[in-house]
Coordinates of C-alpha atoms in Angstrom, one line a residue:
M1 CA -27.1 42.9 3.7
P2 CA -29.5 40.4 2.2
V3 CA -30.3 40.6 -1.4
P4 CA -33.9 42.2 -2.4
I5 CA -36.4 39.3 -2.5
L6 CA -37.6 40.2 -5.9
S7 CA -38.4 37.8 -9.1
Y8 CA -37.6 39.1 -12.5
L9 CA -38.8 38.7 -16.0
R10 CA -36.2 40.2 -18.3
V11 CA -35.8 40.5 -22.0
Y12 CA -32.3 40.3 -23.7
E13 CA -32.1 41.9 -27.3
P14 CA -29.5 41.6 -29.7
L15 CA -27.0 44.4 -29.7
R16 CA -27.9 45.6 -33.3
V17 CA -31.3 46.7 -31.9
F18 CA -29.7 49.5 -29.8
Q19 CA -29.3 52.6 -31.9
G20 CA -28.6 56.2 -31.4
A21 CA -27.2 58.0 -28.2
A22 CA -29.0 55.4 -25.9
G23 CA -27.6 52.6 -27.9
D24 CA -24.2 53.7 -27.7
A25 CA -24.5 53.9 -23.8
V26 CA -25.7 50.4 -24.0
R27 CA -23.1 49.0 -26.2
E28 CA -20.6 50.9 -24.0
A29 CA -22.0 49.0 -21.0
Y30 CA -21.6 45.7 -22.7
E31 CA -17.9 46.4 -23.7
R32 CA -17.1 47.7 -20.0
G33 CA -18.6 44.3 -18.8
P34 CA -22.2 43.2 -17.9
V35 CA -23.4 43.0 -14.4
D36 CA -23.8 39.4 -13.2
A37 CA -27.5 38.6 -12.8
T38 CA -26.9 37.6 -9.0
A39 CA -25.7 41.1 -8.4
A40 CA -28.2 43.1 -10.2
G41 CA -30.8 43.6 -7.4
A42 CA -28.1 44.6 -4.9
L43 CA -26.8 47.2 -7.6
E44 CA -30.3 48.5 -8.2
R45 CA -30.9 48.9 -4.3
E46 CA -27.7 50.7 -4.0
L47 CA -28.3 53.1 -6.5
A48 CA -31.8 53.6 -5.2
L49 CA -30.5 54.3 -1.7
R50 CA -28.0 56.7 -3.1
A51 CA -30.7 58.8 -4.4
V52 CA -32.6 58.8 -1.1
L53 CA -29.5 60.0 0.7
R54 CA -29.1 62.9 -1.8
E55 CA -32.8 63.6 -1.6
R56 CA -33.4 62.8 -5.3
V57 CA -36.5 61.0 -6.3
L58 CA -34.8 58.9 -9.1
P59 CA -31.7 57.0 -9.2
E60 CA -28.7 58.4 -11.2
G61 CA -25.5 56.6 -12.8
R62 CA -24.4 55.1 -15.7
V63 CA -26.3 52.4 -17.8
E64 CA -25.8 49.0 -16.9
V65 CA -26.8 45.7 -18.7
L66 CA -26.8 41.8 -18.2
A67 CA -25.9 39.7 -20.9
T68 CA -27.0 36.0 -21.8
T69 CA -25.4 33.5 -24.4
W70 CA -27.4 31.4 -27.0
P71 CA -26.8 28.7 -29.2
D72 CA -26.4 31.2 -32.4
G73 CA -23.6 33.1 -30.7
V74 CA -25.5 36.4 -31.2
A75 CA -24.6 38.7 -28.1
R76 CA -27.8 39.8 -26.3
V77 CA -28.1 42.2 -23.4
C78 CA -30.7 43.4 -21.1
P79 CA -30.4 47.1 -19.9
L80 CA -31.5 47.4 -16.4
D81 CA -33.4 50.5 -17.5
L82 CA -33.4 51.5 -13.5
R83 CA -34.3 55.4 -14.1
P84 CA -37.4 54.4 -16.4
R85 CA -38.5 51.6 -14.3
A86 CA -38.1 54.0 -11.0
G87 CA -40.0 56.8 -13.1
A88 CA -42.9 54.4 -13.7
A89 CA -42.9 53.4 -10.0
L90 CA -43.0 56.9 -8.8
I91 CA -46.0 57.8 -11.2
A92 CA -47.9 54.7 -10.0
F93 CA -47.2 55.8 -6.3
L94 CA -48.3 59.6 -7.1
D95 CA -51.4 58.2 -8.8
S96 CA -52.3 55.7 -5.8
V97 CA -52.0 58.5 -2.8
T98 CA -53.5 61.8 -1.6
P99 CA -51.8 65.0 -2.5
L100 CA -51.0 65.6 1.1
L101 CA -49.2 62.0 1.5
A102 CA -47.3 62.5 -1.9
A103 CA -46.2 65.8 -0.5
S104 CA -44.9 64.6 2.6
A105 CA -43.2 61.8 1.1
L106 CA -41.1 63.5 -1.5
P107 CA -38.2 65.9 -1.1
I108 CA -39.4 68.0 -3.9
P109 CA -42.8 69.6 -5.0
V110 CA -45.3 66.9 -6.3
R111 CA -45.3 68.5 -9.8
T112 CA -41.5 68.7 -10.1
A113 CA -41.2 65.0 -9.3
R114 CA -43.9 64.0 -11.8
R115 CA -42.2 65.9 -14.5
L116 CA -38.9 64.0 -13.8
A117 CA -40.5 60.8 -13.4
E118 CA -42.2 61.6 -17.1
A119 CA -38.9 62.6 -18.5
A120 CA -37.1 59.4 -17.2
I121 CA -40.1 57.0 -18.7
A122 CA -39.3 58.9 -21.9
E123 CA -35.6 58.0 -21.9
I124 CA -36.7 54.3 -23.4
G125 CA -38.6 56.3 -26.4
D126 CA -41.1 54.1 -28.1
G127 CA -39.7 51.0 -26.5
A128 CA -40.4 49.4 -23.1
A129 CA -38.3 48.6 -20.1
H130 CA -36.5 45.3 -20.3
V131 CA -37.3 44.2 -16.8
V132 CA -40.4 43.7 -14.6
S133 CA -40.2 42.6 -11.2
A134 CA -42.5 41.3 -8.2
G135 CA -41.7 41.0 -4.3
W136 CA -41.6 37.9 -2.4
T137 CA -43.2 35.7 -5.4
V138 CA -43.3 34.8 -9.0
P139 CA -46.6 35.9 -10.7
L140 CA -48.1 32.5 -11.4
P141 CA -49.1 33.3 -15.0
W142 CA -45.4 33.6 -15.6
F143 CA -44.7 30.0 -15.4
V144 CA -46.6 29.3 -18.6
L145 CA -43.6 30.7 -20.5
V146 CA -41.1 27.9 -19.4
E147 CA -40.7 24.3 -19.4
Q148 CA -39.9 22.3 -15.9
D149 CA -37.0 20.4 -17.3
Q150 CA -35.4 23.7 -18.9
R151 CA -34.9 25.2 -15.4
Q152 CA -31.3 26.0 -14.3
V153 CA -30.1 26.1 -10.9
Q154 CA -27.0 27.6 -9.6
R155 CA -25.8 26.8 -6.0
E156 CA -23.3 29.5 -5.2
P157 CA -24.2 32.2 -5.5
R158 CA -27.8 30.8 -5.4
R159 CA -29.8 31.3 -8.5
V160 CA -32.6 29.7 -10.2
W161 CA -33.7 30.7 -13.7
W162 CA -34.9 29.7 -17.2
T163 CA -34.4 31.3 -20.7
V164 CA -36.4 30.8 -23.5
S165 CA -36.7 32.2 -27.1
M166 CA -39.0 35.3 -27.8
T167 CA -41.0 33.0 -30.4
D168 CA -41.7 30.4 -27.7
A169 CA -42.5 32.8 -25.0
R170 CA -45.1 34.7 -27.2
E171 CA -46.5 31.5 -28.5
R172 CA -47.1 30.0 -25.0
V173 CA -48.5 33.2 -23.6
D174 CA -51.0 33.6 -26.4
L175 CA -52.0 29.8 -26.1
A176 CA -52.3 30.1 -22.4
E177 CA -54.4 33.3 -22.4
T178 CA -56.8 31.8 -25.1
V179 CA -57.3 28.7 -23.3
I180 CA -58.0 30.5 -19.9
R181 CA -60.4 33.2 -21.6
E182 CA -62.3 30.1 -23.4
T183 CA -62.6 28.0 -20.4
L184 CA -62.9 30.2 -17.5
G185 CA -64.0 33.5 -18.9
E186 CA -63.1 36.9 -17.9
S187 CA -61.9 37.4 -14.2
P188 CA -64.6 39.7 -12.4
T189 CA -61.7 41.8 -10.9
G190 CA -59.8 42.4 -14.1
D191 CA -56.4 41.2 -12.6
G192 CA -56.8 37.4 -13.1
P193 CA -54.2 35.1 -15.0
A194 CA -55.8 35.8 -18.4
E195 CA -55.4 39.5 -17.9
V196 CA -51.7 39.0 -16.6
L197 CA -51.1 36.9 -19.5
A198 CA -52.6 39.7 -21.9
E199 CA -50.4 42.4 -20.2
T200 CA -47.5 40.0 -20.6
G201 CA -47.9 39.3 -24.2
N202 CA -48.4 43.0 -25.1
W203 CA -45.1 43.7 -23.2
L204 CA -43.2 41.0 -25.1
D205 CA -44.5 42.5 -28.5
R206 CA -42.4 45.6 -28.0
F207 CA -39.1 43.7 -28.4
A208 CA -37.2 42.1 -31.2
D209 CA -38.3 38.7 -32.4
D210 CA -35.0 37.1 -31.8
A211 CA -34.9 38.5 -28.3
V212 CA -34.6 36.0 -25.3
V213 CA -36.7 35.9 -22.4
E214 CA -35.5 35.2 -18.8
L215 CA -37.4 34.2 -15.8
D216 CA -35.2 34.6 -12.8
Y217 CA -36.2 34.0 -9.1
G218 CA -33.7 36.7 -8.0
G219 CA -33.6 37.0 -4.4
I220 CA -36.3 34.7 -4.0
A221 CA -33.8 31.9 -4.5
T222 CA -31.9 32.8 -1.4
V223 CA -34.8 32.1 0.9
L224 CA -35.6 28.7 -0.5
T225 CA -34.0 25.5 1.0
D226 CA -32.5 22.9 -1.0
E227 CA -35.1 20.7 -0.1
E228 CA -37.8 23.2 -1.3
L229 CA -36.1 23.7 -4.7
A230 CA -35.9 20.0 -5.1
A231 CA -39.8 20.0 -4.5
D232 CA -40.4 23.0 -6.6
R233 CA -42.3 22.2 -9.8
S234 CA -44.0 25.2 -10.7
A235 CA -43.7 25.2 -14.3
E236 CA -44.9 21.5 -14.3
H237 CA -47.9 22.5 -12.3
A238 CA -48.6 25.3 -14.6
A239 CA -48.5 23.2 -17.7
A240 CA -50.6 20.4 -16.1
A241 CA -53.3 22.9 -15.2
L242 CA -53.3 24.5 -18.8
E243 CA -53.4 20.9 -20.5
A244 CA -56.3 19.9 -18.0
L245 CA -58.2 22.9 -19.0
V246 CA -57.7 22.1 -22.6
D247 CA -59.0 18.3 -22.0
G248 CA -62.0 19.6 -20.0
E249 CA -60.7 18.3 -16.9
A250 CA -61.7 21.2 -14.4
E251 CA -61.0 19.3 -11.0
A252 CA -57.5 18.2 -12.4
A253 CA -56.7 21.7 -13.6
A254 CA -57.9 23.2 -10.2
E255 CA -55.8 20.5 -8.5
A256 CA -52.6 21.5 -10.3
Y257 CA -53.3 25.2 -9.8
A258 CA -53.7 24.8 -6.4
A259 CA -50.4 23.0 -5.7
L260 CA -48.8 26.1 -7.7
Q261 CA -50.5 28.6 -5.5
D262 CA -49.8 26.8 -2.2
F263 CA -46.2 26.7 -2.8
W264 CA -46.0 30.3 -3.6
T265 CA -48.3 31.3 -0.9
E266 CA -46.2 29.9 1.6
V267 CA -43.1 31.7 0.1
A268 CA -44.9 35.0 0.2
A269 CA -45.9 34.6 3.7
R270 CA -42.3 34.8 4.8
E271 CA -42.4 38.5 4.1
R272 CA -44.6 39.1 7.0
A273 CA -42.5 37.0 9.1
S274 CA -39.2 38.5 8.1

């Protein structure tokens, strides 16, 4: 079965951050063995399908983590936070549909489903989910977090990803948001690049200063050919667009952003063709 066609932005925090009973579960997961990043999407889908087959609105199962290495030798992990993420998605669904549609789509009463979703979100306490994802694309503002020449490519199984320190990620997000707001102003729809960057920056601020941020193409890497991977200059285009805005070169900024947008529009179009 094909892997889920999702991209991911993940945060890996040092083990010392995880305290209490929830922290014990995270450390146990790390000792048991982290999940390989290329298998994370399939694992999440399996747990979600099990919940559906059992007529449950949220997945269950033990805590699972991803792990990353960094030059300082500190062990850092990214809990999948599947139940809280599923709970947030369920709340978003309930808030976006009519009560009749919600009742027909759920195996339990809507009020009960909302209560369970809220309890799942509360499992992460004052923190935030360590993973956000997007289907059939990478949100274009995410590329300001990374540099083109730091991209890592694994051929088998196929994977494309970047890792960056939390300090660098925050600085790049803040700079990009400031530049875009000062040069382009506010988005009339409230969901433009500056707003996405503001939301991303607020999310990053919830984690440890010495955490590591990862941008991973996830399952999207499996639908890109070798030629497309070689031609993919997404982080370079994002940097060029931002630099052109700083220099007051609106036309050059538009050209760089259009190149970035065209690449990912073509990728996203495959969802309708699949």
